[in-house]
Short mmCIF file of C-alpha atoms in Angstrom, two decimals:
data_model
loop_
_atom_site.label_atom_id
_atom_site.label_comp_id
_atom_site.label_asym_id
_atom_site.label_seq_id
_atom_site.Cartn_x
_atom_site.Cartn_y
_atom_site.Cartn_z
CA UNK A 1408 0.00 0.00 0.00
CA UNK A 1409 1.34 3.41 -0.99
CA UNK A 1410 1.27 5.99 1.78
CA UNK A 1411 -1.36 8.74 1.91
CA UNK A 1412 -2.44 11.61 4.12
CA UNK A 1413 -5.09 10.55 6.58
CA UNK A 1414 -7.81 12.83 7.89
CA UNK A 1415 -10.73 12.11 10.17
CA UNK A 1416 -12.87 15.25 10.23
CA UNK A 1417 -15.35 15.74 13.06
CA UNK A 1418 -17.70 17.89 10.99
CA UNK A 1419 -19.38 17.51 7.61
CA UNK A 1420 -18.13 20.89 6.39
CA UNK A 1421 -14.52 19.87 7.03
CA UNK A 1422 -15.08 16.60 5.18
CA UNK A 1423 -16.50 18.51 2.18
CA UNK A 1424 -13.46 20.80 2.12
CA UNK A 1425 -10.99 17.93 2.33
CA UNK A 1426 -12.77 15.97 -0.39
CA UNK A 1427 -12.33 18.97 -2.67
CA UNK A 1428 -8.59 18.31 -2.73
CA UNK A 1429 -7.08 16.59 -5.72
CA UNK A 1430 -7.08 12.77 -5.52
CA UNK A 1431 -8.64 12.62 -2.05
CA UNK A 1432 -11.17 9.88 -1.45
CA UNK A 1433 -13.70 9.13 1.29
CA UNK A 1434 -12.94 6.14 3.53
CA UNK A 1435 -16.01 4.42 4.98
CA UNK A 1436 -15.61 1.00 6.59
CA UNK A 1437 -12.59 0.25 4.44
CA UNK A 1438 -13.60 -3.33 3.73
CA UNK A 1439 -13.13 -2.88 -0.02
CA UNK A 1440 -11.01 0.25 -0.30
CA UNK A 1441 -8.19 -0.88 2.02
CA UNK A 1442 -7.75 -4.27 0.29
CA UNK A 1443 -7.73 -2.44 -3.08
CA UNK A 1444 -5.04 -0.07 -1.78
CA UNK A 1445 -3.00 -2.97 -0.42
CA UNK A 1446 -3.05 -4.59 -3.86
CA UNK A 1447 -2.04 -1.23 -5.34
CA UNK A 1448 -5.11 -1.32 -7.55
CA UNK A 1449 -5.76 2.18 -6.27
CA UNK A 1450 -3.64 5.06 -5.12
CA UNK A 1451 -4.81 8.22 -3.37
CA UNK A 1452 -3.01 11.25 -2.02
CA UNK A 1453 -5.40 11.43 0.88
CA UNK A 1454 -8.15 9.49 2.60
CA UNK A 1455 -10.96 11.26 4.43
CA UNK A 1456 -12.24 8.87 7.10
CA UNK A 1457 -15.98 9.45 7.60
CA UNK A 1458 -16.01 7.43 10.82
CA UNK A 1459 -16.40 10.44 13.12
CA UNK A 1460 -19.41 11.93 11.31
CA UNK A 1461 -22.25 10.73 13.50
CA UNK A 1462 -24.94 12.26 11.25
CA UNK A 1463 -24.02 9.71 8.58
CA UNK A 1464 -25.08 6.87 10.87
CA UNK A 1465 -28.42 5.44 11.83
CA UNK A 1466 -31.71 4.16 10.52
CA UNK A 1467 -34.95 6.12 10.61
CA UNK A 1468 -38.39 6.01 9.10
CA UNK A 1469 -39.34 9.01 6.97
CA UNK A 1470 -42.98 8.68 5.86
CA UNK A 1471 -43.19 5.81 3.38
CA UNK A 1472 -39.46 5.30 3.27
CA UNK A 1473 -36.56 4.12 5.40
CA UNK A 1474 -33.55 6.41 5.45
CA UNK A 1475 -30.26 4.72 6.28
CA UNK A 1476 -27.11 6.72 6.92
CA UNK A 1477 -24.20 5.96 4.61
CA UNK A 1478 -21.92 4.93 7.50
CA UNK A 1479 -24.41 2.46 8.97
CA UNK A 1480 -22.73 -0.94 9.17
CA UNK A 1481 -24.10 -4.15 7.69
CA UNK A 1482 -24.28 -5.57 11.24
CA UNK A 1483 -26.47 -2.65 12.35
CA UNK A 1484 -28.80 -3.05 9.37
CA UNK A 1485 -29.01 -6.83 9.89
CA UNK A 1486 -29.92 -6.40 13.58
CA UNK A 1487 -32.28 -3.42 13.24
CA UNK A 1488 -35.72 -4.02 14.77
CA UNK A 1489 -37.09 -1.09 12.77
CA UNK A 1490 -35.99 -2.67 9.50
CA UNK A 1491 -36.97 -6.15 10.61
CA UNK A 1492 -40.55 -4.90 10.82
CA UNK A 1493 -40.65 -2.55 7.84
CA UNK A 1494 -38.17 -3.99 5.32
CA UNK A 1495 -36.87 -7.35 6.48
CA UNK A 1496 -35.47 -8.24 3.04
CA UNK A 1497 -32.78 -5.63 3.68
CA UNK A 1498 -31.84 -7.35 6.96
CA UNK A 1499 -31.56 -10.67 5.14
CA UNK A 1500 -29.36 -9.03 2.50
CA UNK A 1501 -27.08 -7.35 5.06
CA UNK A 1502 -26.74 -10.54 7.12
CA UNK A 1503 -25.44 -12.33 4.02
CA UNK A 1504 -22.60 -9.91 3.25
CA UNK A 1505 -19.06 -11.19 3.84
CA UNK A 1506 -18.62 -12.53 7.36
CA UNK A 1507 -19.52 -11.20 10.83
CA UNK A 1508 -16.26 -9.29 11.26
CA UNK A 1509 -16.63 -7.65 7.87
CA UNK A 1510 -20.25 -6.79 8.67
CA UNK A 1511 -19.10 -5.12 11.89
CA UNK A 1512 -17.10 -2.65 9.84
CA UNK A 1513 -18.46 -2.51 6.28
CA UNK A 1514 -21.05 0.13 5.45
CA UNK A 1515 -23.98 0.73 3.11
CA UNK A 1516 -22.40 3.83 1.59
CA UNK A 1517 -19.05 2.16 1.08
CA UNK A 1518 -20.63 -0.82 -0.62
CA UNK A 1519 -22.63 1.14 -3.19
CA UNK A 1520 -19.87 3.71 -3.83
CA UNK A 1521 -17.53 0.83 -4.66
CA UNK A 1522 -20.13 -0.81 -6.94
CA UNK A 1523 -18.48 -4.20 -6.97
CA UNK A 1524 -20.29 -6.34 -9.56
CA UNK A 1525 -20.80 -9.03 -6.90
CA UNK A 1526 -21.92 -6.73 -4.07
CA UNK A 1527 -25.37 -7.23 -2.54
CA UNK A 1528 -26.54 -3.70 -1.71
CA UNK A 1529 -26.71 -2.47 -5.33
CA UNK A 1530 -29.53 -4.99 -5.89
CA UNK A 1531 -31.55 -3.41 -3.06
CA UNK A 1532 -30.87 0.15 -4.24
CA UNK A 1533 -32.02 -0.66 -7.78
CA UNK A 1534 -34.69 -3.18 -6.75
CA UNK A 1535 -36.44 -0.76 -4.42
CA UNK A 1536 -35.92 2.28 -6.63
CA UNK A 1537 -34.01 3.94 -3.79
CA UNK A 1538 -32.54 7.44 -3.85
CA UNK A 1539 -28.86 7.98 -3.10
CA UNK A 1540 -28.32 11.18 -1.15
CA UNK A 1541 -24.91 12.83 -1.36
CA UNK A 1542 -23.30 15.97 0.03
CA UNK A 1543 -24.30 17.70 -3.22
CA UNK A 1544 -27.53 16.20 -4.60
CA UNK A 1545 -29.94 13.31 -4.77
CA UNK A 1546 -29.35 10.58 -7.36
CA UNK A 1547 -32.07 8.14 -8.46
CA UNK A 1548 -31.10 4.52 -7.89
CA UNK A 1549 -31.87 3.84 -11.57
CA UNK A 1550 -29.13 6.31 -12.58
CA UNK A 1551 -26.57 5.55 -9.88
CA UNK A 1552 -24.76 2.41 -11.09
CA UNK A 1553 -23.14 3.11 -14.44
CA UNK A 1554 -20.80 0.16 -14.99
CA UNK A 1555 -18.17 -2.13 -13.53
CA UNK A 1556 -17.04 -0.39 -10.30
CA UNK A 1557 -18.52 2.80 -11.82
CA UNK A 1558 -21.16 5.07 -10.35
CA UNK A 1559 -22.65 8.49 -11.04
CA UNK A 1560 -20.63 9.95 -8.13
CA UNK A 1561 -18.31 12.81 -9.01
CA UNK A 1562 -14.87 13.42 -7.61
CA UNK A 1563 -15.22 14.95 -4.16
CA UNK A 1564 -18.79 13.75 -3.76
CA UNK A 1565 -19.72 11.53 -0.84
CA UNK A 1566 -22.85 9.54 -0.09
CA UNK A 1567 -24.56 10.67 3.12
CA UNK A 1568 -27.64 8.41 3.14
CA UNK A 1569 -29.89 6.20 1.06
CA UNK A 1570 -33.67 6.53 1.04
CA UNK A 1571 -35.44 3.22 0.43
CA UNK A 1572 -39.17 3.55 -0.39
CA UNK A 1573 -41.13 0.90 1.51
CA UNK A 1574 -42.50 -1.80 -0.80
CA UNK A 1575 -45.65 -3.86 -0.32
CA UNK A 1576 -43.48 -6.97 -0.47
CA UNK A 1577 -39.77 -7.59 -1.02
CA UNK A 1578 -37.38 -10.51 -1.04
CA UNK A 1579 -33.69 -11.15 -1.72
CA UNK A 1580 -32.05 -14.40 -2.73
CA UNK A 1581 -28.49 -15.04 -3.72
CA UNK A 1582 -26.27 -17.85 -4.82
CA UNK A 1583 -23.06 -16.95 -3.06
CA UNK A 1584 -19.45 -17.62 -3.84
CA UNK A 1585 -18.69 -19.82 -0.81
CA UNK A 1586 -15.26 -18.35 0.00
CA UNK A 1587 -15.90 -14.63 -0.48
CA UNK A 1588 -19.68 -14.67 0.05
CA UNK A 1589 -20.01 -12.24 -2.86
CA UNK A 1590 -23.04 -12.89 -5.05
CA UNK A 1591 -22.41 -15.16 -8.02
CA UNK A 1592 -25.96 -14.06 -8.66
CA UNK A 1593 -28.25 -12.14 -6.31
CA UNK A 1594 -31.78 -10.99 -7.07
CA UNK A 1595 -33.84 -8.42 -5.22
CA UNK A 1596 -37.57 -8.47 -5.99
CA UNK A 1597 -39.98 -5.78 -4.80
CA UNK A 1598 -43.68 -5.29 -5.29
CA UNK A 1599 -44.37 -1.58 -5.08
CA UNK A 1600 -47.28 0.75 -5.79
CA UNK A 1601 -45.52 1.65 -9.04
CA UNK A 1602 -45.19 -2.00 -10.11
CA UNK A 1603 -42.78 -4.88 -9.65
CA UNK A 1604 -39.02 -4.31 -9.76
CA UNK A 1605 -36.45 -7.08 -10.17
CA UNK A 1606 -32.78 -6.15 -9.80
CA UNK A 1607 -29.91 -8.54 -10.48
CA UNK A 1608 -26.41 -8.30 -9.04
CA UNK A 1609 -23.39 -10.56 -9.57
CA UNK A 1610 -24.50 -11.75 -12.99
CA UNK A 1611 -23.41 -8.80 -15.12
CA UNK A 1612 -20.70 -6.12 -15.04
CA UNK A 1613 -23.11 -3.95 -13.08
CA UNK A 1614 -26.47 -4.40 -11.38
CA UNK A 1615 -29.40 -4.45 -13.86
CA UNK A 1616 -33.17 -4.85 -13.99
CA UNK A 1617 -34.70 -8.05 -15.32
CA UNK A 1618 -37.52 -6.64 -17.45
CA UNK A 1619 -39.12 -9.93 -18.52
CA UNK A 1620 -39.46 -11.05 -14.92
CA UNK A 1621 -40.90 -7.68 -13.93
CA UNK A 1622 -43.56 -8.02 -16.63
CA UNK A 1623 -44.42 -11.58 -15.60
CA UNK A 1624 -44.60 -10.72 -11.90
CA UNK A 1625 -46.64 -7.59 -12.55
CA UNK A 1626 -49.28 -9.81 -14.13
CA UNK A 1627 -49.18 -12.16 -11.17
CA UNK A 1628 -46.83 -11.85 -8.17
CA UNK A 1629 -46.20 -15.55 -7.79
CA UNK A 1630 -43.16 -17.75 -8.41
CA UNK A 1631 -45.26 -19.82 -10.83
CA UNK A 1632 -45.55 -16.74 -13.07
CA UNK A 1633 -41.83 -17.18 -13.89
CA UNK A 1634 -42.39 -20.63 -15.40
CA UNK A 1635 -40.56 -20.96 -18.73
CA UNK A 1636 -38.83 -17.60 -18.36
CA UNK A 1637 -35.19 -17.39 -19.52
CA UNK A 1638 -32.49 -14.76 -19.73
CA UNK A 1639 -30.01 -14.55 -22.61
CA UNK A 1640 -26.44 -15.11 -21.36
CA UNK A 1641 -24.93 -12.52 -23.74
CA UNK A 1642 -23.06 -9.86 -21.79
CA UNK A 1643 -23.17 -11.74 -18.47
CA UNK A 1644 -20.03 -12.45 -16.45
CA UNK A 1645 -17.97 -15.59 -16.89
CA UNK A 1646 -15.24 -16.56 -14.44
CA UNK A 1647 -13.83 -19.65 -12.74
CA UNK A 1648 -16.85 -19.73 -10.42
CA UNK A 1649 -19.60 -19.66 -13.02
CA UNK A 1650 -20.00 -19.23 -16.78
CA UNK A 1651 -22.46 -16.83 -18.38
CA UNK A 1652 -24.90 -19.65 -19.24
CA UNK A 1653 -24.93 -20.81 -15.65
CA UNK A 1654 -25.35 -17.27 -14.33
CA UNK A 1655 -28.29 -16.76 -16.71
CA UNK A 1656 -29.89 -19.86 -15.22
CA UNK A 1657 -29.11 -18.62 -11.69
CA UNK A 1658 -30.81 -15.28 -12.38
CA UNK A 1659 -34.14 -16.97 -13.08
CA UNK A 1660 -33.76 -19.36 -10.15
CA UNK A 1661 -32.78 -16.62 -7.70
CA UNK A 1662 -35.70 -14.51 -8.95
CA UNK A 1663 -38.01 -17.41 -8.15
CA UNK A 1664 -36.49 -17.78 -4.67
CA UNK A 1665 -36.68 -14.07 -4.01
CA UNK A 1666 -40.40 -14.05 -4.88
CA UNK A 1667 -40.93 -16.95 -2.48
CA UNK A 1668 -38.92 -15.12 0.19
CA UNK A 1669 -41.09 -12.04 -0.33
CA UNK A 1670 -44.06 -14.18 0.70
CA UNK B 344 4.74 11.50 10.51
CA UNK B 345 1.48 11.53 12.48
CA UNK B 346 1.21 10.15 15.98
CA UNK B 347 -1.60 8.01 17.29
CA UNK B 348 -2.75 7.39 20.85
CA UNK B 349 -5.19 4.73 21.96
CA UNK B 350 -5.89 2.33 24.79
CA UNK B 351 -4.68 -1.22 24.25
CA UNK B 352 -5.59 -3.88 26.79
CA UNK B 353 -6.38 -1.17 29.32
CA UNK B 354 -3.09 0.71 28.92
CA UNK B 355 -2.63 4.08 27.24
CA UNK B 356 -0.22 3.74 24.31
CA UNK B 357 1.03 6.06 21.60
CA UNK B 358 3.28 5.84 18.58
CA UNK B 359 4.42 7.48 15.39
CA UNK B 360 2.88 5.87 12.33
CA UNK B 361 2.25 6.46 8.63
CA UNK B 362 -1.18 7.04 7.14
CA UNK B 363 -1.03 3.53 5.69
CA UNK B 364 0.03 1.80 8.94
CA UNK B 365 -2.48 -0.92 9.76
CA UNK B 366 -3.78 -1.55 13.25
CA UNK B 367 -2.21 -5.03 13.20
CA UNK B 368 1.19 -3.53 12.31
CA UNK B 369 0.87 -1.06 15.16
CA UNK B 370 0.01 -3.86 17.57
CA UNK B 371 2.69 -6.29 16.43
CA UNK B 372 5.56 -4.08 15.30
CA UNK B 373 5.21 -1.03 17.53
CA UNK B 374 3.75 -2.56 20.70
CA UNK B 375 5.30 -6.04 20.19
CA UNK B 376 1.95 -7.64 20.92
CA UNK B 377 2.53 -10.57 18.58
CA UNK B 378 -0.40 -12.66 19.77
CA UNK B 379 -2.48 -11.07 17.02
CA UNK B 380 -1.49 -12.95 13.88
CA UNK B 381 -1.40 -12.06 10.20
CA UNK B 382 -2.55 -15.05 8.18
CA UNK B 383 -3.73 -13.84 4.80
CA UNK B 384 -3.46 -10.03 4.98
CA UNK B 385 -6.52 -9.90 2.70
CA UNK B 386 -9.30 -9.89 5.36
CA UNK B 387 -10.25 -13.49 4.67
CA UNK B 388 -8.76 -15.57 7.48
CA UNK B 389 -9.60 -13.71 10.70
CA UNK B 390 -6.28 -14.54 12.45
CA UNK B 391 -5.85 -10.82 13.14
CA UNK B 392 -9.20 -10.37 14.90
CA UNK B 393 -9.19 -7.92 17.82
CA UNK B 394 -11.90 -5.96 19.61
CA UNK B 395 -12.19 -2.30 18.65
CA UNK B 396 -14.41 -0.44 21.10
CA UNK B 397 -15.92 -3.79 22.03
CA UNK B 398 -16.58 -5.01 18.49
CA UNK B 399 -14.67 -7.72 16.63
CA UNK B 400 -12.72 -6.43 13.62
CA UNK B 401 -10.01 -7.71 11.30
CA UNK B 402 -7.04 -5.58 12.32
CA UNK B 403 -5.29 -6.14 8.97
CA UNK B 404 -8.02 -4.04 7.38
CA UNK B 405 -8.25 -1.16 9.84
CA UNK B 406 -5.88 1.80 9.77
CA UNK B 407 -3.99 2.50 13.00
CA UNK B 408 -4.86 6.20 12.75
CA UNK B 409 -8.55 5.32 12.53
CA UNK B 410 -8.23 3.94 16.08
CA UNK B 411 -7.10 7.20 17.67
CA UNK B 412 -8.78 7.48 21.06
CA UNK B 413 -10.27 4.02 20.76
CA UNK B 414 -10.07 1.06 23.11
CA UNK B 415 -8.51 -2.06 21.62
CA UNK B 416 -8.39 -5.49 23.22
CA UNK B 417 -6.10 -8.19 21.85
CA UNK B 418 -5.67 -11.83 22.85
CA UNK B 419 -3.04 -10.68 25.39
CA UNK B 420 -5.69 -8.61 27.16
CA UNK B 421 -8.32 -11.30 27.56
CA UNK B 422 -7.00 -13.21 30.60
CA UNK B 423 -7.36 -11.87 34.12
CA UNK B 424 -3.75 -12.17 35.34
CA UNK B 425 -2.98 -15.89 35.47
CA UNK B 426 -6.63 -16.83 35.13
CA UNK B 427 -7.58 -17.55 31.54
CA UNK B 428 -10.71 -16.00 30.08
CA UNK B 429 -13.52 -18.63 30.00
CA UNK B 430 -13.25 -18.79 26.18
CA UNK B 431 -9.49 -19.40 26.38
CA UNK B 432 -10.04 -22.04 29.05
CA UNK B 433 -12.65 -23.75 26.86
CA UNK B 434 -10.21 -23.88 23.92
CA UNK B 435 -7.63 -25.48 26.24
CA UNK B 436 -10.12 -27.92 27.74
CA UNK B 437 -11.60 -29.01 24.39
CA UNK B 438 -8.31 -28.84 22.51
CA UNK B 439 -9.79 -26.31 20.09
CA UNK B 440 -6.52 -25.95 18.20
CA UNK B 441 -3.98 -27.90 16.22
CA UNK B 442 -1.08 -25.72 15.04
CA UNK B 443 -2.50 -22.78 16.98
CA UNK B 444 -1.96 -20.10 14.37
CA UNK B 445 -5.64 -19.21 13.95
CA UNK B 446 -6.41 -19.60 17.65
CA UNK B 447 -6.06 -15.96 18.82
CA UNK B 448 -8.43 -14.85 16.07
CA UNK B 449 -10.81 -17.71 16.75
CA UNK B 450 -11.00 -16.80 20.43
CA UNK B 451 -11.45 -13.07 19.85
CA UNK B 452 -14.09 -13.81 17.21
CA UNK B 453 -15.84 -16.27 19.53
CA UNK B 454 -16.07 -13.67 22.30
CA UNK B 455 -17.54 -11.22 19.77
CA UNK B 456 -19.99 -13.93 18.72
CA UNK B 457 -21.24 -14.20 22.31
CA UNK B 458 -21.76 -10.42 22.34
CA UNK B 459 -23.85 -10.66 19.18
CA UNK B 460 -25.64 -13.97 19.60
CA UNK B 461 -25.71 -14.69 23.32
CA UNK B 462 -24.41 -17.53 25.48
CA UNK B 463 -26.55 -20.41 24.28
CA UNK B 464 -25.15 -21.28 20.88
CA UNK B 465 -25.88 -24.39 18.82
CA UNK B 466 -23.25 -25.91 16.54
CA UNK B 467 -24.92 -24.62 13.37
CA UNK B 468 -24.94 -21.04 14.63
CA UNK B 469 -21.30 -21.29 15.68
CA UNK B 470 -20.21 -22.64 12.31
CA UNK B 471 -22.09 -19.91 10.46
CA UNK B 472 -20.80 -17.18 12.74
CA UNK B 473 -17.21 -18.43 12.39
CA UNK B 474 -17.27 -17.85 8.62
CA UNK B 475 -14.76 -15.03 9.01
CA UNK B 476 -12.15 -17.26 10.65
CA UNK B 477 -10.26 -19.94 8.79
CA UNK B 478 -8.39 -22.88 10.36
CA UNK B 479 -6.06 -24.37 7.77
CA UNK B 480 -5.55 -27.45 9.92
CA UNK B 481 -9.33 -27.81 9.36
CA UNK B 482 -9.73 -28.53 13.06
CA UNK B 483 -13.19 -27.03 13.22
CA UNK B 484 -14.87 -29.83 15.17
CA UNK B 485 -13.12 -29.10 18.45
CA UNK B 486 -13.21 -25.35 17.83
CA UNK B 487 -17.01 -25.53 17.64
CA UNK B 488 -17.12 -27.58 20.86
CA UNK B 489 -14.81 -25.06 22.54
CA UNK B 490 -16.85 -22.04 21.45
CA UNK B 491 -20.05 -23.67 22.67
CA UNK B 492 -18.52 -24.47 26.07
CA UNK B 493 -16.78 -21.12 26.31
CA UNK B 494 -19.96 -19.20 25.54
CA UNK B 495 -21.82 -21.09 28.26
CA UNK B 496 -18.95 -20.57 30.71
CA UNK B 497 -18.98 -16.83 30.06
CA UNK B 498 -22.57 -16.74 31.29
CA UNK B 499 -21.61 -18.45 34.54
CA UNK B 500 -18.54 -16.25 34.91
CA UNK B 501 -20.66 -13.14 34.49
CA UNK B 502 -23.31 -14.30 37.01
#
């Protein structure tokens, strides 16, 4: 790991100022960024640790939505009574990330800012049609993930919270890589007032919506409605863990399981 | 270079570090607390597990400077003088180790597991909750027995 300047501002305004410097980057839980720095896949002149900004933490209900601070850990989300009652699919998702020690440290904001193709949270952000709130603006979940490890975030921008609209029903199912626990394929399904949304992570370079499944489930929100449905493997990921054909199969199967999980 | 001050195993400590210095490097190389091991250095194996403000973390993936003002407990800080912590005693009693390299991390992770999941743990829960700790001797059977006994003993010890 190359050396860098380290800052841990106590106030949001100081964080904003520091992030305006050239090649400075926010540090959340560090569960992805620090390993990337160790491998020298990344190099920054400065890291701005957001760990002291208490207003970036916590879970609260805001009308028909749940607002979760960017620095809220996966362990906190998984164990939240508030979420367990209002949006339990998110607890299931958070409980399946990495391992307990990673969940103690890793955060919602860090996960979606990194936009790993196998990360779980992007499926919830897209699947629920969430809004990503930053220090500068609000970004629709549909416009946030732009490619492999790419997001709509600008240099110097940091996520402060994510607003998840409450669905009528939601479920998440993933086929995990057994060593890393990343999603080989993960599917988040939500039935909302605006229709059914199905978001797929792990299968492609970036999280995407599965339109055919959305149409089928809009007609009837039942696993049986997916009978005979397929997804073309073109453009899906292939690696030593799973080929594109297999991932395409997994997408349909995980969609089915997510619908069952949604109840 | 910046300096960092924190509490480790109840003692105030300080040192000069770089921005990139990891907590595990600070513990092992600066404080010579070599009970915390580095197995993989890629946050997979859990050998470097310590408690940061009461929560289990992989110290190979935490910056030392991020722990300024924090309280850190390592395997060296678990025993009460010559009396082993109940989880350490359970690992001894049930022979929850083979080569011993993963053991400090296993024990620190097991104590964190009790914090999160309570004292009455079944084998399935223990195996799932130990996903962040790898034993390359594959000696999991006795580790699970030790964690189960240690968790129960912690309840008695607390009462």
